Coordinates of C-alpha atoms in Angstrom, one line a residue:
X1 CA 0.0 0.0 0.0
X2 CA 1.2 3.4 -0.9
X3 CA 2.3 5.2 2.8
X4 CA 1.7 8.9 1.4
X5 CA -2.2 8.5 0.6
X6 CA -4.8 6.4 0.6
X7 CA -6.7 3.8 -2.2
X8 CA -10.5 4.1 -3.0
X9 CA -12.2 3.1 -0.4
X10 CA -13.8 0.0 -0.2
X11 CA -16.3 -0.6 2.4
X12 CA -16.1 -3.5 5.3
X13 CA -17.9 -5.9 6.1
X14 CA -19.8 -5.1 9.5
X15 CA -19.1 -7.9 12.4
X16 CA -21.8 -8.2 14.8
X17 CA -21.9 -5.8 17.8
X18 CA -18.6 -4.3 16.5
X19 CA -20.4 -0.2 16.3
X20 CA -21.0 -0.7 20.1
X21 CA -17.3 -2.2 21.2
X22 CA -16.8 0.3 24.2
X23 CA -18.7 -0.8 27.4
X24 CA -17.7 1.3 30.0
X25 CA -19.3 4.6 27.9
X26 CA -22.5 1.8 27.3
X27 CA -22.4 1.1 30.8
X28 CA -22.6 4.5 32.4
X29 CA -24.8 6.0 30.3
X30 CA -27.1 3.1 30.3
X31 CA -26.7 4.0 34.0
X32 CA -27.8 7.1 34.0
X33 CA -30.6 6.9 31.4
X34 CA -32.3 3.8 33.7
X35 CA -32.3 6.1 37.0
X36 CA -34.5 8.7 34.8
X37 CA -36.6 6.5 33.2
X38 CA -39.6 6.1 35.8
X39 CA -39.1 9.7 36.8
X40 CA -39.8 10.9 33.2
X41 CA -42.7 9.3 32.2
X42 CA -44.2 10.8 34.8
X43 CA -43.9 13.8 32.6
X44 CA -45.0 12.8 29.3
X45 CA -48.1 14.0 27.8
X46 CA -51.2 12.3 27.6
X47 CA -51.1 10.9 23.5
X48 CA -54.7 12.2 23.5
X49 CA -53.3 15.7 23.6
X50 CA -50.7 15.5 20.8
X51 CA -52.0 17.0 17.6
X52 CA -51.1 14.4 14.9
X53 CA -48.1 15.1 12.4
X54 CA -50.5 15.1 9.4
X55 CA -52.1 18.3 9.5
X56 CA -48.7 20.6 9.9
X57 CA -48.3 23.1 7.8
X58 CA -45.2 24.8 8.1
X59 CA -41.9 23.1 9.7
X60 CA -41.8 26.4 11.9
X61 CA -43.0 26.4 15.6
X62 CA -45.0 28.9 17.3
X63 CA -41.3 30.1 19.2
X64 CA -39.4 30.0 15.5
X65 CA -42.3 32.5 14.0
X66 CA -41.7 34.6 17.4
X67 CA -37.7 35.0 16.4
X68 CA -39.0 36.5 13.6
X69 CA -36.6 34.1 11.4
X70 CA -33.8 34.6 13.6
X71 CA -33.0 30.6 13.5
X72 CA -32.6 28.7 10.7
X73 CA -33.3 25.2 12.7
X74 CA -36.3 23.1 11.3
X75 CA -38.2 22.4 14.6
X76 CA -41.7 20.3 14.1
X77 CA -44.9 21.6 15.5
X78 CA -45.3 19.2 18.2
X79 CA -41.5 18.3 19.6
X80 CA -43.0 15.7 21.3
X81 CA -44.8 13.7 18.1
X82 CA -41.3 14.2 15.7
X83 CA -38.8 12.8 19.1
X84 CA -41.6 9.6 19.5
X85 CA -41.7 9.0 15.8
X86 CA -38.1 9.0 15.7
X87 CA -37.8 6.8 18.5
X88 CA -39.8 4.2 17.2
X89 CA -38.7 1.6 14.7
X90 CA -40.4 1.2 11.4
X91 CA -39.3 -2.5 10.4
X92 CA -40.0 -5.6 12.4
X93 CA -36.0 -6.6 12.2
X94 CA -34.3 -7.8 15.8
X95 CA -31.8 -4.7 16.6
X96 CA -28.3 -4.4 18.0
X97 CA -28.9 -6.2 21.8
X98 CA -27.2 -3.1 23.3
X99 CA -30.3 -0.8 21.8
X100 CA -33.2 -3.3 21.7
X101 CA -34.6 -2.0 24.7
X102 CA -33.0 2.0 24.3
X103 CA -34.4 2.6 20.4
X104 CA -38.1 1.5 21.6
X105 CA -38.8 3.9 24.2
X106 CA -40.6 7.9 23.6
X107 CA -38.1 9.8 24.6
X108 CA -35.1 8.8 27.3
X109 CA -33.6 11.8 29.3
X110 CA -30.2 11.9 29.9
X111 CA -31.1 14.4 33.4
X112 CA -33.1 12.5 35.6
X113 CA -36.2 14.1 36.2
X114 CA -37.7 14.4 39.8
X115 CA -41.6 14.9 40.1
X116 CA -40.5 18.0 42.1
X117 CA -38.3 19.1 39.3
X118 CA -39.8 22.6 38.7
X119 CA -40.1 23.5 42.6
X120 CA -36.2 22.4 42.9
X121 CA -35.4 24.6 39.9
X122 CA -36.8 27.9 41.5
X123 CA -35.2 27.6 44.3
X124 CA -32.3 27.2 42.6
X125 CA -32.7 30.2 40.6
X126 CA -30.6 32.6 43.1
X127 CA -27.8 29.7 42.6
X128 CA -27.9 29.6 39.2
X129 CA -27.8 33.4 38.1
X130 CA -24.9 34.1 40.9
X131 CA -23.0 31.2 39.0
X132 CA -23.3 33.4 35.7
X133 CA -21.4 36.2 36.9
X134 CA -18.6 33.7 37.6
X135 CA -15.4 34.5 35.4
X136 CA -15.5 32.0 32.9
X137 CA -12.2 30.6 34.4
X138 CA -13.7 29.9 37.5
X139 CA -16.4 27.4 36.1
X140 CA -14.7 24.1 36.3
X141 CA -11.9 22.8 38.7
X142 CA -10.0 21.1 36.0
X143 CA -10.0 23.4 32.8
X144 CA -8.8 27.0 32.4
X145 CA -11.0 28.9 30.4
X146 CA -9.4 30.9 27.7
X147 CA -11.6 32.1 25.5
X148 CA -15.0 32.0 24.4
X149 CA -15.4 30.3 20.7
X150 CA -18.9 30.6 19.8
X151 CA -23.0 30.1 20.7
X152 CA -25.0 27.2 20.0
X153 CA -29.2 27.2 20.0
X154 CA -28.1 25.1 23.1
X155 CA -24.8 25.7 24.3
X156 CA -21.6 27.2 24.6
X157 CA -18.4 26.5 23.8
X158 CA -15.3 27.4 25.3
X159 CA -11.6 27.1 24.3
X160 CA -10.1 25.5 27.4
X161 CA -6.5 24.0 28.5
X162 CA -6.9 20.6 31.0
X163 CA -4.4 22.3 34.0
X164 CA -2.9 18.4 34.7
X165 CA -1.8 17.9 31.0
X166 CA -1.6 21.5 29.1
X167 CA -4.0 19.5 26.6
X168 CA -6.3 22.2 24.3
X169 CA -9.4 20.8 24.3
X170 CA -13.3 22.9 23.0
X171 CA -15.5 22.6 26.4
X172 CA -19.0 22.5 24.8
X173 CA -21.4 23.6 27.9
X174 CA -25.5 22.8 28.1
X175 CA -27.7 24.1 30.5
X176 CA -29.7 21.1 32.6
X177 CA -32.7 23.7 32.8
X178 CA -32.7 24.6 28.7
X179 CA -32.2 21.3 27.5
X180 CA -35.1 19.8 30.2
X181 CA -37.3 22.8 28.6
X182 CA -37.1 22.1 25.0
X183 CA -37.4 18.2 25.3
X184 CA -34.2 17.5 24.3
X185 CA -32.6 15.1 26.8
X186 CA -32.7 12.1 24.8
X187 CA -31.0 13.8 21.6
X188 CA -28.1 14.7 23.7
X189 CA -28.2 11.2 25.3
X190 CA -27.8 9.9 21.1
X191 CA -25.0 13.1 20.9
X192 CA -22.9 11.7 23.4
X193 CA -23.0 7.8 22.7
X194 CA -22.4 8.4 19.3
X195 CA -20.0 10.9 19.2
X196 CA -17.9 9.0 21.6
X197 CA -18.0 5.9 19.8
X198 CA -16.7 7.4 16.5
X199 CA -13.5 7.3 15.7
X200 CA -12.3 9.2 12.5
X201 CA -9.8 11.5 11.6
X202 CA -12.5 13.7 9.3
X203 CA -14.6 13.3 12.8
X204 CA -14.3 15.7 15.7
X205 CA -13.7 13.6 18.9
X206 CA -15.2 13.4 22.0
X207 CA -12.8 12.5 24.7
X208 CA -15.4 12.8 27.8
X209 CA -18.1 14.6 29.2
X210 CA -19.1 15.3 33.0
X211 CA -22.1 17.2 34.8
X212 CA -22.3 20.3 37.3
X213 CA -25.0 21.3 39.4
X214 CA -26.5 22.8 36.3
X215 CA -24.7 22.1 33.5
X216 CA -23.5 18.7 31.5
X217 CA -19.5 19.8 29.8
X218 CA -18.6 17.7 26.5
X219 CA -14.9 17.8 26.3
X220 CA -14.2 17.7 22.5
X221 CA -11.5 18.2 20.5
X222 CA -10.2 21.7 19.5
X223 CA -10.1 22.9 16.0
X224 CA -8.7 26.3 15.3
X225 CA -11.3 27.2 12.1
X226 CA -14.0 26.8 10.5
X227 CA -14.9 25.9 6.7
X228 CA -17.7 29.0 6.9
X229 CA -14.8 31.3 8.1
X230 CA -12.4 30.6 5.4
X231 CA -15.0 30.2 2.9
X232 CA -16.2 34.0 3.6
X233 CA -12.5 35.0 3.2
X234 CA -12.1 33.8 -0.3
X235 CA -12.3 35.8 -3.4
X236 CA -16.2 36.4 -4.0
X237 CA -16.3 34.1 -0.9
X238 CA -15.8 31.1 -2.7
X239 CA -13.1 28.4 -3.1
X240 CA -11.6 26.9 -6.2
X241 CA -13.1 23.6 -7.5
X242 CA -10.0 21.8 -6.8
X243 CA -9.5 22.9 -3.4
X244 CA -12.9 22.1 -2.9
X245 CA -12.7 19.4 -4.1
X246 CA -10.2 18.7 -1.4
X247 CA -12.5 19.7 1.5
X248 CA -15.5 17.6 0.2
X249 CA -13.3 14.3 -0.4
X250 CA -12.5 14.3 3.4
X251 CA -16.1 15.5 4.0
X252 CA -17.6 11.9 2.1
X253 CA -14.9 9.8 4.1
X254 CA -16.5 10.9 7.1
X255 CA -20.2 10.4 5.7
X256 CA -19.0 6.3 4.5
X257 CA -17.8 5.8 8.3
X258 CA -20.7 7.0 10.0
X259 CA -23.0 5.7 7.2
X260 CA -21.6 2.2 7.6
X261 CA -21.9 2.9 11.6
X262 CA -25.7 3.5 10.7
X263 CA -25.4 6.8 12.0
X264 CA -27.7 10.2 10.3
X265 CA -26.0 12.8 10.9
X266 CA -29.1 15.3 9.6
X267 CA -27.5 18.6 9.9
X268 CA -24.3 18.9 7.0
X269 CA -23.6 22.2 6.5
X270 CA -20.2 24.9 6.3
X271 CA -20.9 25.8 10.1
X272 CA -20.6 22.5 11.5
X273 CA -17.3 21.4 9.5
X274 CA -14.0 22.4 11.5
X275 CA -10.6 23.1 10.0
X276 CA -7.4 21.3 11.8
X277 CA -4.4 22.4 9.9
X278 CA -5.8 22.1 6.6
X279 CA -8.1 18.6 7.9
X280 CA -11.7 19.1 7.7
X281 CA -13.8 17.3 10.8
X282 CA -17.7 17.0 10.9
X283 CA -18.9 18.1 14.0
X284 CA -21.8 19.3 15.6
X285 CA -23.6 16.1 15.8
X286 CA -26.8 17.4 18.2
X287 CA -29.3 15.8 15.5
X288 CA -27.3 12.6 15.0
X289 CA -29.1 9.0 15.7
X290 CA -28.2 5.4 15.2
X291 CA -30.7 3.7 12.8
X292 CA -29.9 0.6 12.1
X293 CA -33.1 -0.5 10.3
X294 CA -35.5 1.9 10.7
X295 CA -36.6 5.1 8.7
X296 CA -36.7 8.6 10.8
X297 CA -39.1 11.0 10.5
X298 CA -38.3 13.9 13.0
X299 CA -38.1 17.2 11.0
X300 CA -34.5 18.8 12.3
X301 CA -31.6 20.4 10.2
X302 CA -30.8 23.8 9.2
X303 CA -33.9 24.6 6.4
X304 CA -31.7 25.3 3.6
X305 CA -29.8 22.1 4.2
X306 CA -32.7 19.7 4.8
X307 CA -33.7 17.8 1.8
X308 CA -37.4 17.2 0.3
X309 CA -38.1 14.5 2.6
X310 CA -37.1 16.4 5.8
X311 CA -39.0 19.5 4.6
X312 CA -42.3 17.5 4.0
X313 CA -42.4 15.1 6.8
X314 CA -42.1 12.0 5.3
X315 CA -39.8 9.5 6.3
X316 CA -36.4 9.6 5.6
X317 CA -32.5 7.8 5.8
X318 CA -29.1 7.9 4.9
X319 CA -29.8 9.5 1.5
X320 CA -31.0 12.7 3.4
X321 CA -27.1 13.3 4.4
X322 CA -26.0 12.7 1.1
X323 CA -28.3 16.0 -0.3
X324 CA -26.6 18.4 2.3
X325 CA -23.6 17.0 0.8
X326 CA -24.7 18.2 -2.8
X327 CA -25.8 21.1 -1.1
X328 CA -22.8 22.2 0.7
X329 CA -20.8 21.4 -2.7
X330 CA -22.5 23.8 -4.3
X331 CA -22.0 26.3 -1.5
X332 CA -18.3 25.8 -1.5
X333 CA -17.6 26.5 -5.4
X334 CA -20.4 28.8 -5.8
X335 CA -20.4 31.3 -3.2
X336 CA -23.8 30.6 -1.8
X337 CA -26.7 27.9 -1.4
X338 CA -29.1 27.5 -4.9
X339 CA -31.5 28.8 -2.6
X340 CA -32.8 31.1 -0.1
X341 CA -34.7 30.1 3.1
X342 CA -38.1 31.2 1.9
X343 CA -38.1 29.0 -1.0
X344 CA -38.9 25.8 0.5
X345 CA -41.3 24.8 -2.3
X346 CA -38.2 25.5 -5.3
X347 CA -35.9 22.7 -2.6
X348 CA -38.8 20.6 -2.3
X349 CA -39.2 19.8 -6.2
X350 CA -34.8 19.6 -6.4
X351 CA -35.2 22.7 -8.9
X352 CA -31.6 24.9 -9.2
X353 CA -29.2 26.1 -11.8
X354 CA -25.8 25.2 -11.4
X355 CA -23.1 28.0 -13.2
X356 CA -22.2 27.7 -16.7
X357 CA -18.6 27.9 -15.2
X358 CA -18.2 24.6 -13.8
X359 CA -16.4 21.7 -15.3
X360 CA -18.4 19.1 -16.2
X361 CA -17.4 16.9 -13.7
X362 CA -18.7 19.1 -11.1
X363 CA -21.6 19.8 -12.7
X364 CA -22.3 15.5 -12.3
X365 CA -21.3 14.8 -9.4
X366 CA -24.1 17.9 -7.6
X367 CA -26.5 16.7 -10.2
X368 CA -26.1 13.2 -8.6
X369 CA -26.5 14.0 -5.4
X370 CA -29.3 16.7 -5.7
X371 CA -32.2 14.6 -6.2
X372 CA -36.0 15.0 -5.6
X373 CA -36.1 11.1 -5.0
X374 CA -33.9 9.6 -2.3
X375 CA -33.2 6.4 -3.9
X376 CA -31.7 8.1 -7.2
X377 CA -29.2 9.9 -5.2
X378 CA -25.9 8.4 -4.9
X379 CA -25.0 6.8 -1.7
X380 CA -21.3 7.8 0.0
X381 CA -19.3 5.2 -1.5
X382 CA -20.5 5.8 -4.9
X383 CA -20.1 9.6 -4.1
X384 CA -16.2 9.4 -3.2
X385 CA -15.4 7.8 -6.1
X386 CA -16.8 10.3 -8.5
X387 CA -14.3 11.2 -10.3
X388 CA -14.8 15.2 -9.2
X389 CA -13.3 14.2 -5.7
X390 CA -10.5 11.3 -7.1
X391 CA -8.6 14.3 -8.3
X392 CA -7.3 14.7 -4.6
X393 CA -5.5 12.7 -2.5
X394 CA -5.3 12.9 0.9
X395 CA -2.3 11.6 3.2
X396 CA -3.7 9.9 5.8
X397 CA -1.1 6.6 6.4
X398 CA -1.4 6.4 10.3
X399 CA -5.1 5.7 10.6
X400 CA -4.9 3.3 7.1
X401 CA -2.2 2.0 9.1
X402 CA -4.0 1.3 12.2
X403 CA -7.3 0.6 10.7
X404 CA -5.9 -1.3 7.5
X405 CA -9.4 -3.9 7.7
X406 CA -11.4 -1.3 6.7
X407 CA -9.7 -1.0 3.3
X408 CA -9.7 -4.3 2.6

């Protein structure tokens, strides 16, 4: 095997229980999920109360209409319906013993939640806003705080320095009380299992995580930029094919590992790829899930990212990862998306221009993953060996080296 880059990929075969090969993560977090289990059902709303899926409208909630646009995040109507649809297999076929019981429930909180939950939080209010005006260095016992790297809908995240080891790492910090409030324990349960289970070097890591009175910390690994920063820097904020080409190569390695993992990651877009000395990592994976053999249906992504099937409601898979890969293509060579937020009906029907200046190669390869119809898009395989992205190599011997059964 050539040492200074890597062969076309060819996919391996999966082994039985080999996604899920890490038992003490499995084992705590199963741990922690069980404790909250009887707590939050207590919680749940009656099913006789849930306003069925069918008769939305618009993908935007009442709260997204109230921001006046100000989020881009496709939220359903009813949080509740889209998290138990997702939940809930579609096919009859035995899953993975490690999430037979896990995949089948509503929703499963990764905060247990005490029937006394709202009292404790009030009184805890006084605690919770002298915490805020903390120094940021202050916050956590083992990291020093240097700098403040961005805002998430749910987070924030934090450029830190571990004090034993002088190791950079990104401290990505959720409130208990915001998550809890938009329903959203059980995707950050799916955040943290997968994202720790994933190994890639296209893939941000997560090394660990660990909960404060009010917050739960992800301790990720620090990038210094992102692809949407360097892509607004470019001449008329756009890159050359080529060097795109080079950015989306690594991006569709990423895709084949998680793809073969059966893991969606649902929200590809610049913003959520990181730059590491030239290496671009997926990250971001808050609407990630493991779906072994079932369709989703949960309406979540960024709008203009979110293929047909995601806008409309209907049930989707893989394929809906491989559109904001076409997508994001486009965005990288062109300058901008092929369209605008408010035309959701031109995305729904896969109807776009593509610039007369673009090889034809190019011109293939978004064409072939820009589909109205899922199963005529190509899947991630097919997609890096296009011969648009075989034009770059990447040199990537150590992990080929250490993970050499994957090319073979």
């Amino acid at each position: 095997m050539n040492n200074n880059s890597y062969q076309t990929y060819k996919p391996y075969s999966r082994v039985q229980q080999q996604t899920y090969n890490n038992s003490q993560i499995l084992s705590y977090v199963g741990q922690v999920l069980q404790k909250s289990r009887t707590n939050y059902t207590q919680h749940k709303q009656p099913e006789s109360n849930l306003i069925p899926n069918s008769t939305q409208q618009n993908i935007n909630t009442v709260s997204d209409s109230k921001n006046n646009m100000r989020s881009s995040k496709i939220t359903p109507q009813e949080q509740i319906i889209a998290q138990k649809y997702d939940t809930t297999p579609i096919k009859t076929i035995p899953l993975h013993q490690s999430q037979q019981y896990i995949d089948r429930q509503p929703l499963i909180p990764l905060i247990p939640l005490m029937q006394n939950l709202k009292e404790q939080y009030k009184q805890k209010q006084a605690l919770l806003e002298k915490t805020s005006t903390k120094k940021p260095e202050e916050r956590f016992k083992n990291f020093k705080i240097i700098k403040k790297l961005g805002d998430g809908k749910y987070s924030e995240v934090f450029l830190a320095r571990h004090l034993q080891t002088e190791f950079l790492v990104a401290l990505k910090v959720i409130k208990k009380k915001q998550m809890i409030e938009e329903i959203m324990e059980a995707q950050l349960a799916w955040e943290i299992k997968i994202q720790y289970l994933l190994d890639h070097p296209n893939i941000t890591k997560l090394y660990t995580f660990f909960q404060t009175q009010t917050e739960i910390v992800l301790v990720l690994e620090y990038c210094h930029g992102q692809l949407l920063s360097l892509l607004q820097k470019q001449s008329n904020q756009k890159f050359e094919e080529k060097e795109a080409s080079n950015y989306v190569h690594q991006i569709t390695f990423a895709l084949m590992y998680i793809h073969n993992n059966d893991v969606i990651h649902r929200d590809i877009k610049p913003d959520n790829i990181l730059l590491s000395f030239g290496q671009a990592k997926i990250a971001d994976f808050s609407f990630c899930v493991y779906s072994p053999h079932a369709y989703r249906q949960t309406q979540c992504g960024t709008i203009i990212y979110a293929s047909p099937e995601i806008l409309e409601g209907d049930m989707y898979d893989k394929k809906s990862d491989i559109w904001g890969l076409g997508i994001l293509t486009y965005e990288l060579c062109f300058g901008k998306p092929p369209w605008k937020e408010h035309q959701q009906e031109l995305m729904k029907t896969a109807c776009f221009l593509i610039p007369s200046s673009a090889s034809k190669e190019l011109r293939e390869f978004i064409e072939s993953l820009v589909k109205r119809l899922p199963r005529e898009r190509l899947n991630a395989k097919q997609a890096y060996n296009h011969s648009w992205l075989q034009q770059t190599q990447q040199i990537l011997p150590q992990f080929i080296q250490e993970n050499i059964i994957i090319f073979n």
